[in-house]
mmCIF file of C-alpha atoms and ligand atoms in Angstrom:
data_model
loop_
_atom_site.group_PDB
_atom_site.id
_atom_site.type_symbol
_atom_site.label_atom_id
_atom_site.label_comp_id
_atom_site.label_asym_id
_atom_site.label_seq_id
_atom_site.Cartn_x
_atom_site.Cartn_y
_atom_site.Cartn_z
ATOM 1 C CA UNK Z 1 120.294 82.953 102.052
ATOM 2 C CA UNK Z 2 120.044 81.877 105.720
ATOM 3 C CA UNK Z 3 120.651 84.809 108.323
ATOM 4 C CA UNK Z 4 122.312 84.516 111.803
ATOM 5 C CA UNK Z 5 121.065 87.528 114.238
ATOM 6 C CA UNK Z 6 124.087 89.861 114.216
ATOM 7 C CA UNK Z 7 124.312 89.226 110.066
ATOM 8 C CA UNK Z 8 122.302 92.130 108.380
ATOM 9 C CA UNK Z 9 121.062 91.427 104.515
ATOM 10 C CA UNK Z 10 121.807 94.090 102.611
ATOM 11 C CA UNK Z 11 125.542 96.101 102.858
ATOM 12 C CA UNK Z 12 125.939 99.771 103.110
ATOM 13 C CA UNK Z 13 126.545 99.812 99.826
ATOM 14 C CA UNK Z 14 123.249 98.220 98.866
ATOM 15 C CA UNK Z 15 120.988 100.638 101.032
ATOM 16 C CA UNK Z 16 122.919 103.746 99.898
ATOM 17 C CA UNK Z 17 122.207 102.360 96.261
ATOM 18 C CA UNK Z 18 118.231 101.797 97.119
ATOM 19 C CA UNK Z 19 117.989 105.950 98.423
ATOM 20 C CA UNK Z 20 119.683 107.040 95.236
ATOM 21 C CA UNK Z 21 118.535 105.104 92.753
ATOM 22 C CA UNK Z 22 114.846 103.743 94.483
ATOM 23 C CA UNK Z 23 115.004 99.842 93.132
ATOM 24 C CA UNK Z 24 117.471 97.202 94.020
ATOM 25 C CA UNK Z 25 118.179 93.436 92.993
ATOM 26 C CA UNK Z 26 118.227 90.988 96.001
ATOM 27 C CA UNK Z 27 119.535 87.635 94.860
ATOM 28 C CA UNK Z 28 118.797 84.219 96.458
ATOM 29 C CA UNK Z 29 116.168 85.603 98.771
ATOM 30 C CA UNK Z 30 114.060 82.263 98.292
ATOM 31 C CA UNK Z 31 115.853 79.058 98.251
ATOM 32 C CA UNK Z 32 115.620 76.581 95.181
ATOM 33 C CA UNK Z 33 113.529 74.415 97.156
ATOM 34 C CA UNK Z 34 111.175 77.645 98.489
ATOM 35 C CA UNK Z 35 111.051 78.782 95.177
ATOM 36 C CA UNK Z 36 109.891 75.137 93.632
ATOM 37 C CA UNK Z 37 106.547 75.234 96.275
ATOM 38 C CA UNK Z 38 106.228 78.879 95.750
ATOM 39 C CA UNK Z 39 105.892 77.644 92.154
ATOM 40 C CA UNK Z 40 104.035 75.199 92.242
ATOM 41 C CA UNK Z 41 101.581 76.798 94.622
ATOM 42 C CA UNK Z 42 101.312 79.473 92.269
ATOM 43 C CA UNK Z 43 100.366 77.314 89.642
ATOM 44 C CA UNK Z 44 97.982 75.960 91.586
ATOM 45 C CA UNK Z 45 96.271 79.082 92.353
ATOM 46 C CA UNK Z 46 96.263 80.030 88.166
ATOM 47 C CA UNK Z 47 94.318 76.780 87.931
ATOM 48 C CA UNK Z 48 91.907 78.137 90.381
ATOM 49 C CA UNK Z 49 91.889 81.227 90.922
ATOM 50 C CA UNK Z 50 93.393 83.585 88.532
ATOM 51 C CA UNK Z 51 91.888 85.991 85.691
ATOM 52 C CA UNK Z 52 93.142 85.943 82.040
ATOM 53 C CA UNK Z 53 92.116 89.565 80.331
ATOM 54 C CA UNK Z 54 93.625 91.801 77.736
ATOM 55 C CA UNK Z 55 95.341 93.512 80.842
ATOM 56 C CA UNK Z 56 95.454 97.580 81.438
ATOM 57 C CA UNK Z 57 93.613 99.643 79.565
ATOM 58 C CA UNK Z 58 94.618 103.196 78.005
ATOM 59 C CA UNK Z 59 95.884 104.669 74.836
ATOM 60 C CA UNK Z 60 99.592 103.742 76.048
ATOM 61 C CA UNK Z 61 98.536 100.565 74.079
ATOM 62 C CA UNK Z 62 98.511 102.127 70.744
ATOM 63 C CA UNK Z 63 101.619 103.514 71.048
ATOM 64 C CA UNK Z 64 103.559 100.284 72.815
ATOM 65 C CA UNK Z 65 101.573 97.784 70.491
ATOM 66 C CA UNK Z 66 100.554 97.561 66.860
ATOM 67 C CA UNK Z 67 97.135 96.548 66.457
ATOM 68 C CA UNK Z 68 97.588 92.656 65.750
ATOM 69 C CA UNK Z 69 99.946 92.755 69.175
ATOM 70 C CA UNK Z 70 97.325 94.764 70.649
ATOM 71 C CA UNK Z 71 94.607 92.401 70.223
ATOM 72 C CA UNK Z 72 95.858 89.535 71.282
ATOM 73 C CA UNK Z 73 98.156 90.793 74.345
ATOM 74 C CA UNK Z 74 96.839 89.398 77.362
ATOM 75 C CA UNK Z 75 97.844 89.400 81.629
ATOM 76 C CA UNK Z 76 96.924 87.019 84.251
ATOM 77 C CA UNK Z 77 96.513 88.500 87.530
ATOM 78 C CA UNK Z 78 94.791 88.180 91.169
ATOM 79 C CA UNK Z 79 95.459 89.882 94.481
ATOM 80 C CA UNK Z 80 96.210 88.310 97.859
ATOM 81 C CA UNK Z 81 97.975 84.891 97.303
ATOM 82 C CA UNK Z 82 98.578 85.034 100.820
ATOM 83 C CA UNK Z 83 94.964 84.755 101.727
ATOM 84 C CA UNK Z 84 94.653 81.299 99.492
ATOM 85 C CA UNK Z 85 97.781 79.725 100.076
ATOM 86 C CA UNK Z 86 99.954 78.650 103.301
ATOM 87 C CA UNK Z 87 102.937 79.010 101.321
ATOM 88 C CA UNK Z 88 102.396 82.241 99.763
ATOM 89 C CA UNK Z 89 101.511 83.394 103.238
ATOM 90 C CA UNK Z 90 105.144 82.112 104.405
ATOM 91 C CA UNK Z 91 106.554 84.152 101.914
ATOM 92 C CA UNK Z 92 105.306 87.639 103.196
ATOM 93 C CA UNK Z 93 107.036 86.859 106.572
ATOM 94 C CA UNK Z 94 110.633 85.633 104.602
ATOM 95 C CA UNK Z 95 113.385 86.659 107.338
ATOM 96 C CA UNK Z 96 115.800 87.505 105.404
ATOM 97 C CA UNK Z 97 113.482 90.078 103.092
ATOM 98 C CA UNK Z 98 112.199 91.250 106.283
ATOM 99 C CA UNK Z 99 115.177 92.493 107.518
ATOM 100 C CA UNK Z 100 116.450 93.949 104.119
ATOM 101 C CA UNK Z 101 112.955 95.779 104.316
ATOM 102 C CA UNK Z 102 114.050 96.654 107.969
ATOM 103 C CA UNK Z 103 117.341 98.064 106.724
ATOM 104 C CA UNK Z 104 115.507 100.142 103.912
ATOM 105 C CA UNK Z 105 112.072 101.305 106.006
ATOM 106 C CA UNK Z 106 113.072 101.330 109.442
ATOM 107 C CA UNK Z 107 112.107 98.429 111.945
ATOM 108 C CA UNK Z 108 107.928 98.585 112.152
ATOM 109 C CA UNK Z 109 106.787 96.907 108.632
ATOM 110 C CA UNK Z 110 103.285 95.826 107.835
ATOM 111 C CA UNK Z 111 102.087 94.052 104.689
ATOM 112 C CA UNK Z 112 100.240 96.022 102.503
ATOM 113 C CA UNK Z 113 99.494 93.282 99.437
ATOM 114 C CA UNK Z 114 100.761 90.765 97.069
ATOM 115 C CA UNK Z 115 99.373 90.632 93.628
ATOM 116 C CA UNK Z 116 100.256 87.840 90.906
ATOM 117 C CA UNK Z 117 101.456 89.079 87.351
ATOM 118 C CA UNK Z 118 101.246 86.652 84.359
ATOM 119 C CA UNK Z 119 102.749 88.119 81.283
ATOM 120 C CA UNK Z 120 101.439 84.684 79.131
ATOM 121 C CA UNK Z 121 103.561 83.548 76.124
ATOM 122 C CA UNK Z 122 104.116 85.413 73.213
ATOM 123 C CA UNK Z 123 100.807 87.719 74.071
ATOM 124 C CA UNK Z 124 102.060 88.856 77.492
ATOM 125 C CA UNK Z 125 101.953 92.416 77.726
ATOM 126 C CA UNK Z 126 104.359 95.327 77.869
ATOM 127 C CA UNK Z 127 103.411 97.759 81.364
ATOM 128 C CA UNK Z 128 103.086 101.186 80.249
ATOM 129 C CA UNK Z 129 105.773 103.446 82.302
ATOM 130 C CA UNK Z 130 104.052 104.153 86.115
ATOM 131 C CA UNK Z 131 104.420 104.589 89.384
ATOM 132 C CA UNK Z 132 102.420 102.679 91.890
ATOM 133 C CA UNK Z 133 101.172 105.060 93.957
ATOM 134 C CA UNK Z 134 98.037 105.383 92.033
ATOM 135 C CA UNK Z 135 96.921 101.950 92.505
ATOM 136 C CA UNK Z 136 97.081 102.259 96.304
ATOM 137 C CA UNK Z 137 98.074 105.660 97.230
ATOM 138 C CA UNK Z 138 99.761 106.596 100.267
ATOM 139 C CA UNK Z 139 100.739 109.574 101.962
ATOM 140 C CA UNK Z 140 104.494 109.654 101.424
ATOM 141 C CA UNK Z 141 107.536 107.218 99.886
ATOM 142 C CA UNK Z 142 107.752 104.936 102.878
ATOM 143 C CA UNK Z 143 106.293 102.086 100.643
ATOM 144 C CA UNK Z 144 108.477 98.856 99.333
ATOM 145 C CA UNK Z 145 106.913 97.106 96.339
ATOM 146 C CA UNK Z 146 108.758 94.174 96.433
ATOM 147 C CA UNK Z 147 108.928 91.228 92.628
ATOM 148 C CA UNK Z 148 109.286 87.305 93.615
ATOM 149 C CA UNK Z 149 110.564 85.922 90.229
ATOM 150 C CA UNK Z 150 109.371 82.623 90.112
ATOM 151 C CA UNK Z 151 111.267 82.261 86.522
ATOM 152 C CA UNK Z 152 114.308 84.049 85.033
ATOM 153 C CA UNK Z 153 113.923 87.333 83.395
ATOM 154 C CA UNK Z 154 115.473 88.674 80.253
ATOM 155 C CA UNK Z 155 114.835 91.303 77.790
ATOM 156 C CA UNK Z 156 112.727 88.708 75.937
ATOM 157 C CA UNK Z 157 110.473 88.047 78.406
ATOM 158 C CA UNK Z 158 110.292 91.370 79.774
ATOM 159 C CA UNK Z 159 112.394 92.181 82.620
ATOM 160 C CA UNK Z 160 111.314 94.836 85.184
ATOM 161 C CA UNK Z 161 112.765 98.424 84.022
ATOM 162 C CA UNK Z 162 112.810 100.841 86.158
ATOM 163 C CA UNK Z 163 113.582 105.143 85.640
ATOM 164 C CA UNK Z 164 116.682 105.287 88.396
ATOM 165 C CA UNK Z 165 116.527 107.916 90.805
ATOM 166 C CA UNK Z 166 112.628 108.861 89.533
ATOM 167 C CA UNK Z 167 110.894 108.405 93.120
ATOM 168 C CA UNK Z 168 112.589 112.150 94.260
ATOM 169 C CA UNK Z 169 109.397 113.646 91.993
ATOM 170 C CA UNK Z 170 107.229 112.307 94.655
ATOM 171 C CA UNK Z 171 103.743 110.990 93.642
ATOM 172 C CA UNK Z 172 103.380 112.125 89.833
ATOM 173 C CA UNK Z 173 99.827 112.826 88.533
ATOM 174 C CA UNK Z 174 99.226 109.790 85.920
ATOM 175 C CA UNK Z 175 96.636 109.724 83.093
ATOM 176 C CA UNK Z 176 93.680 108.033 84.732
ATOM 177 C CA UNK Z 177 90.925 108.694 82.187
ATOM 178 C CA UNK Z 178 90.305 108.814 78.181
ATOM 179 C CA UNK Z 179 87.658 110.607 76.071
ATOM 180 C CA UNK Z 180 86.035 107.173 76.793
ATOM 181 C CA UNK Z 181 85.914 107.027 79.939
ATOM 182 C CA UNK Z 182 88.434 105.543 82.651
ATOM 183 C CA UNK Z 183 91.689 103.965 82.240
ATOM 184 C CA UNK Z 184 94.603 102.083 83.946
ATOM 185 C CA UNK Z 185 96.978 105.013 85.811
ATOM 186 C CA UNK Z 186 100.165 105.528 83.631
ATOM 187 C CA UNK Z 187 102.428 108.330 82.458
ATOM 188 C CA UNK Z 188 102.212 110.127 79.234
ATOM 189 C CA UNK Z 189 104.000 107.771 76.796
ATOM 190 C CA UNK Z 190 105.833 111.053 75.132
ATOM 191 C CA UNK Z 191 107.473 111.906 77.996
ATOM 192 C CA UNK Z 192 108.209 108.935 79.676
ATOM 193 C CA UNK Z 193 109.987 106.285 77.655
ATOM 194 C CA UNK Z 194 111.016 102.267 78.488
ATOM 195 C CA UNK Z 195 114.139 102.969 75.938
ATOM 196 C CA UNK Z 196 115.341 105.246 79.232
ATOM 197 C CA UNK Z 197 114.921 102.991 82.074
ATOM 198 C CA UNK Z 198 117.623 100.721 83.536
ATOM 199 C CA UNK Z 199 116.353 96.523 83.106
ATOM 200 C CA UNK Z 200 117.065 94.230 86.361
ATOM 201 C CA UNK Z 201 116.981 90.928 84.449
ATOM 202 C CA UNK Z 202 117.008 88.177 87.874
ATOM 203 C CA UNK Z 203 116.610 84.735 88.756
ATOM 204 C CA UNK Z 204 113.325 82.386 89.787
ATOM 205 C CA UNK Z 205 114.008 83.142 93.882
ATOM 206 C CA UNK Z 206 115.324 86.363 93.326
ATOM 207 C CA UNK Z 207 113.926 89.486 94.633
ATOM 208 C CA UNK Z 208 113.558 93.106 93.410
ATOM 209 C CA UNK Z 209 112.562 95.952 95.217
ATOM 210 C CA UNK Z 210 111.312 99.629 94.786
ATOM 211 C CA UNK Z 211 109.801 102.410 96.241
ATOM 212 C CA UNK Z 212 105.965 102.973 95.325
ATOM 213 C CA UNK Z 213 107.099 106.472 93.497
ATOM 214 C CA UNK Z 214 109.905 104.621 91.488
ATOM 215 C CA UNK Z 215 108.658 105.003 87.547
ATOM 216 C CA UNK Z 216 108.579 102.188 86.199
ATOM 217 C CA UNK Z 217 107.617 99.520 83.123
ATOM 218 C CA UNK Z 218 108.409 96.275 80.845
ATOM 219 C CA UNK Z 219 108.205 94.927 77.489
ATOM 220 C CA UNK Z 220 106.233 92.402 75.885
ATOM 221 C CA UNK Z 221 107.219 88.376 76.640
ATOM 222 C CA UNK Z 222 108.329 87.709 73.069
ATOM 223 C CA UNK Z 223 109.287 84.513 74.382
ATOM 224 C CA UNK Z 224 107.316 80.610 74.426
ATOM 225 C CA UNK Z 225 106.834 80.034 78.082
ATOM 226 C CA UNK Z 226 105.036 82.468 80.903
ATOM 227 C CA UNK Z 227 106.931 85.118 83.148
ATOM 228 C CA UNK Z 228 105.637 84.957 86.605
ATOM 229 C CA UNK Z 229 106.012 87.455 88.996
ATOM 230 C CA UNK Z 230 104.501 88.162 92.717
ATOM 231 C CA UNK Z 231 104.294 91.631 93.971
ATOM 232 C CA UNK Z 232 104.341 92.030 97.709
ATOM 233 C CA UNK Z 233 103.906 95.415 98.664
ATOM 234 C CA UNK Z 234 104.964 96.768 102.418
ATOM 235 C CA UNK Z 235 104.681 99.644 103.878
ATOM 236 C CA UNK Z 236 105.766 101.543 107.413
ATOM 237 C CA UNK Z 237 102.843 101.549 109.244
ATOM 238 C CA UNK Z 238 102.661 105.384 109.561
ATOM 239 C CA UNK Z 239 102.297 105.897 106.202
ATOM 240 C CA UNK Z 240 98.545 105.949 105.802
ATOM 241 C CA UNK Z 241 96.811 104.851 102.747
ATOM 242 C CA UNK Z 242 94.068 107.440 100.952
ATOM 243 C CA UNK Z 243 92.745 105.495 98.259
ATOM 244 C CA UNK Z 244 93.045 102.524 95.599
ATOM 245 C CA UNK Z 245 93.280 98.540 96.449
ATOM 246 C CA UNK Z 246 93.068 97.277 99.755
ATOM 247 C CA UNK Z 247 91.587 100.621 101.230
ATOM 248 C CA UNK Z 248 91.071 100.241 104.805
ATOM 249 C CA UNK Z 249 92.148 97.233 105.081
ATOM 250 C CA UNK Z 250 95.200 96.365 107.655
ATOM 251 C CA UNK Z 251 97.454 94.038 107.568
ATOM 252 C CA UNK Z 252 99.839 91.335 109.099
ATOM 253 C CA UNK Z 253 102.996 93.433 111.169
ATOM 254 C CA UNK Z 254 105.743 91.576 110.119
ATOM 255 C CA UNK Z 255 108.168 93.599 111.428
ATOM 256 C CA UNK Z 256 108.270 95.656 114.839
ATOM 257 C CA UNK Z 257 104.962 97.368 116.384
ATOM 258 C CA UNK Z 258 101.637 99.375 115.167
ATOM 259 C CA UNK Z 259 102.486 102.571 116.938
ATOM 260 C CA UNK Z 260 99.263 104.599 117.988
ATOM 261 C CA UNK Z 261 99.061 107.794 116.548
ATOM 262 C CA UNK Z 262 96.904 110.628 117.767
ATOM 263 C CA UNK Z 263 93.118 109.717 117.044
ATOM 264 C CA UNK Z 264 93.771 106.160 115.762
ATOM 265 C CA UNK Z 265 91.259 103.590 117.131
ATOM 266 C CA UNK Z 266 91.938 99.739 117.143
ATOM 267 C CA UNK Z 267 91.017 98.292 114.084
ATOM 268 C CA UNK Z 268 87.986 97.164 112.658
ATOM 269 C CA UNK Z 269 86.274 94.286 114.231
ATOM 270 C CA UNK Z 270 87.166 95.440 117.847
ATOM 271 C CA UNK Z 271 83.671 97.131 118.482
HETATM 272 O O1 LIG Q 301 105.204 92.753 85.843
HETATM 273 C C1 LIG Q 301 105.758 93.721 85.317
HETATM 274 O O2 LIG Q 301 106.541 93.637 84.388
HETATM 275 C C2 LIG Q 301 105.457 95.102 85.817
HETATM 276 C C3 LIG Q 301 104.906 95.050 87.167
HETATM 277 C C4 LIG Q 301 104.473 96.367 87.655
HETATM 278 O O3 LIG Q 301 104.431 97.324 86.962
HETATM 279 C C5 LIG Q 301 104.101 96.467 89.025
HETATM 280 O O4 LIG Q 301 104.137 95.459 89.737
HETATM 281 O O5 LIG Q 301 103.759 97.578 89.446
#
């Protein structure tokens, strides 16, 4: 999708969709060729970089999994892509998701994150039904999470779900510890079930969006080859985090201006 200055990305249509509904499917965002380095790069970065483990932990496993799934389902993941590779840090600053984030946020939009999820073949795991807000909590909904397919998604190789219209309960308290100790945040799998969510199957280049209180989950890749998928989280930059991953931490504007709020000092490294 290339973008002329008066053009805007997403229609009236598509916004009013994203405030009732809290996710929406961008196609074409990256182009074939963007999409083959983004690829490769991330391939690259597996090689070198990225963790294989049996994934997030909880009793949500027992009841998504039976025991032979259970041991063998596995997730490759690691933060930051951005910080490793030129042409993940291109893709943060994509014009034309900019401005759909623009047309969704308002115009000041700062990077939060981007975080790589592997679901492997065969053994790639199901995500228990969540909202993100526990992993990086922040003090209201003005948070995008945004998915760069890098392959095709399908109910076999489990296609983002998401609850529609779930992020008007605000942040949700999640299960975040067991009789054994802690656990990955999720919902209580009785009340909160995949078989009620809406699936957004897309394309490698495609993009799909939600807000960080959207509930959401996947099933298990039943299929032979890996489903790769890049989180990159934004977030207005008046919506101050309180806890979880990249605490503290600023990041790149790429969108707008860093207002200054009452109290707020420059950031760290300016002493
Ligand atoms: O990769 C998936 O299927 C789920 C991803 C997810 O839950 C997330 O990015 O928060």
């Amino acid at each position: 999708m290339s973008l002329t200055t008066e053009q805007t990305v997403l229609s009236d249509g598509q916004v009013a969709f994203y405030h009732e509904n809290s996710f929406l499917h961008i196609p074409e965002v990256f182009t074939q060729e963007e999409t083959r380095e983004l690829s490769d790069e991330l391939d690259r970065l597996v090689e070198d970089w990225a963790f294989t483990s049996p994934g997030w932990s909880g009793p949500w496993r027992k009841a998504y999994m039976d025991p032979e799934t259970e041991a063998k389902s596995k997730l490759t993941a690691m933060h930051d892509l951005h910080l490793y590779s030129s042409a993940w840090a291109r893709a943060v600053m994509n014009p034309t998701l900019v401005e759909a984030l623009t047309q969704l946020l308002g115009p000041n939009i700062e990077l939060h994150h981007t975080t790589l999820h592997i679901k492997p073949p065969q053994t790639g795991h199901p995500f228990p039904m969540h909202q993100d807000n526990p992993f990086y909590g922040h003090r209201d909904g003005r948070y995008i999470d945004t998915l760069v397919h890098l392959d095709d998604t399908c109910h076999e190789n489990g296609e983002i779900r998401f609850l529609a219209g779930s992020h008007k309960m605000g942040h949700l308290d999640h299960i975040l510890k067991t009789e054994d100790g802690p656990c990955t945040p999720h919902l209580p799998t009785d009340e909160y079930h995949l078989e009620d969510t809406v699936p957004v199957s897309a394309k490698a280049g495609d993009v799909v969006l939600f807000c960080i209180d959207t509930i959401h989950g996947s099933y298990i890749n039943q299929t032979k080859k890996p489903r790769r998928l890049v989180r990159m989280g934004y977030r207005d930059p008046d919506n101050r985090q309180e806890y979880g991953q990249s605490f503290g931490r600023p990041g790149l504007v790429v969108s707008g201006y860093r207002e200054r709020g009452e109290g707020d000092e420059l950031l760290p490294g300016n002493a």
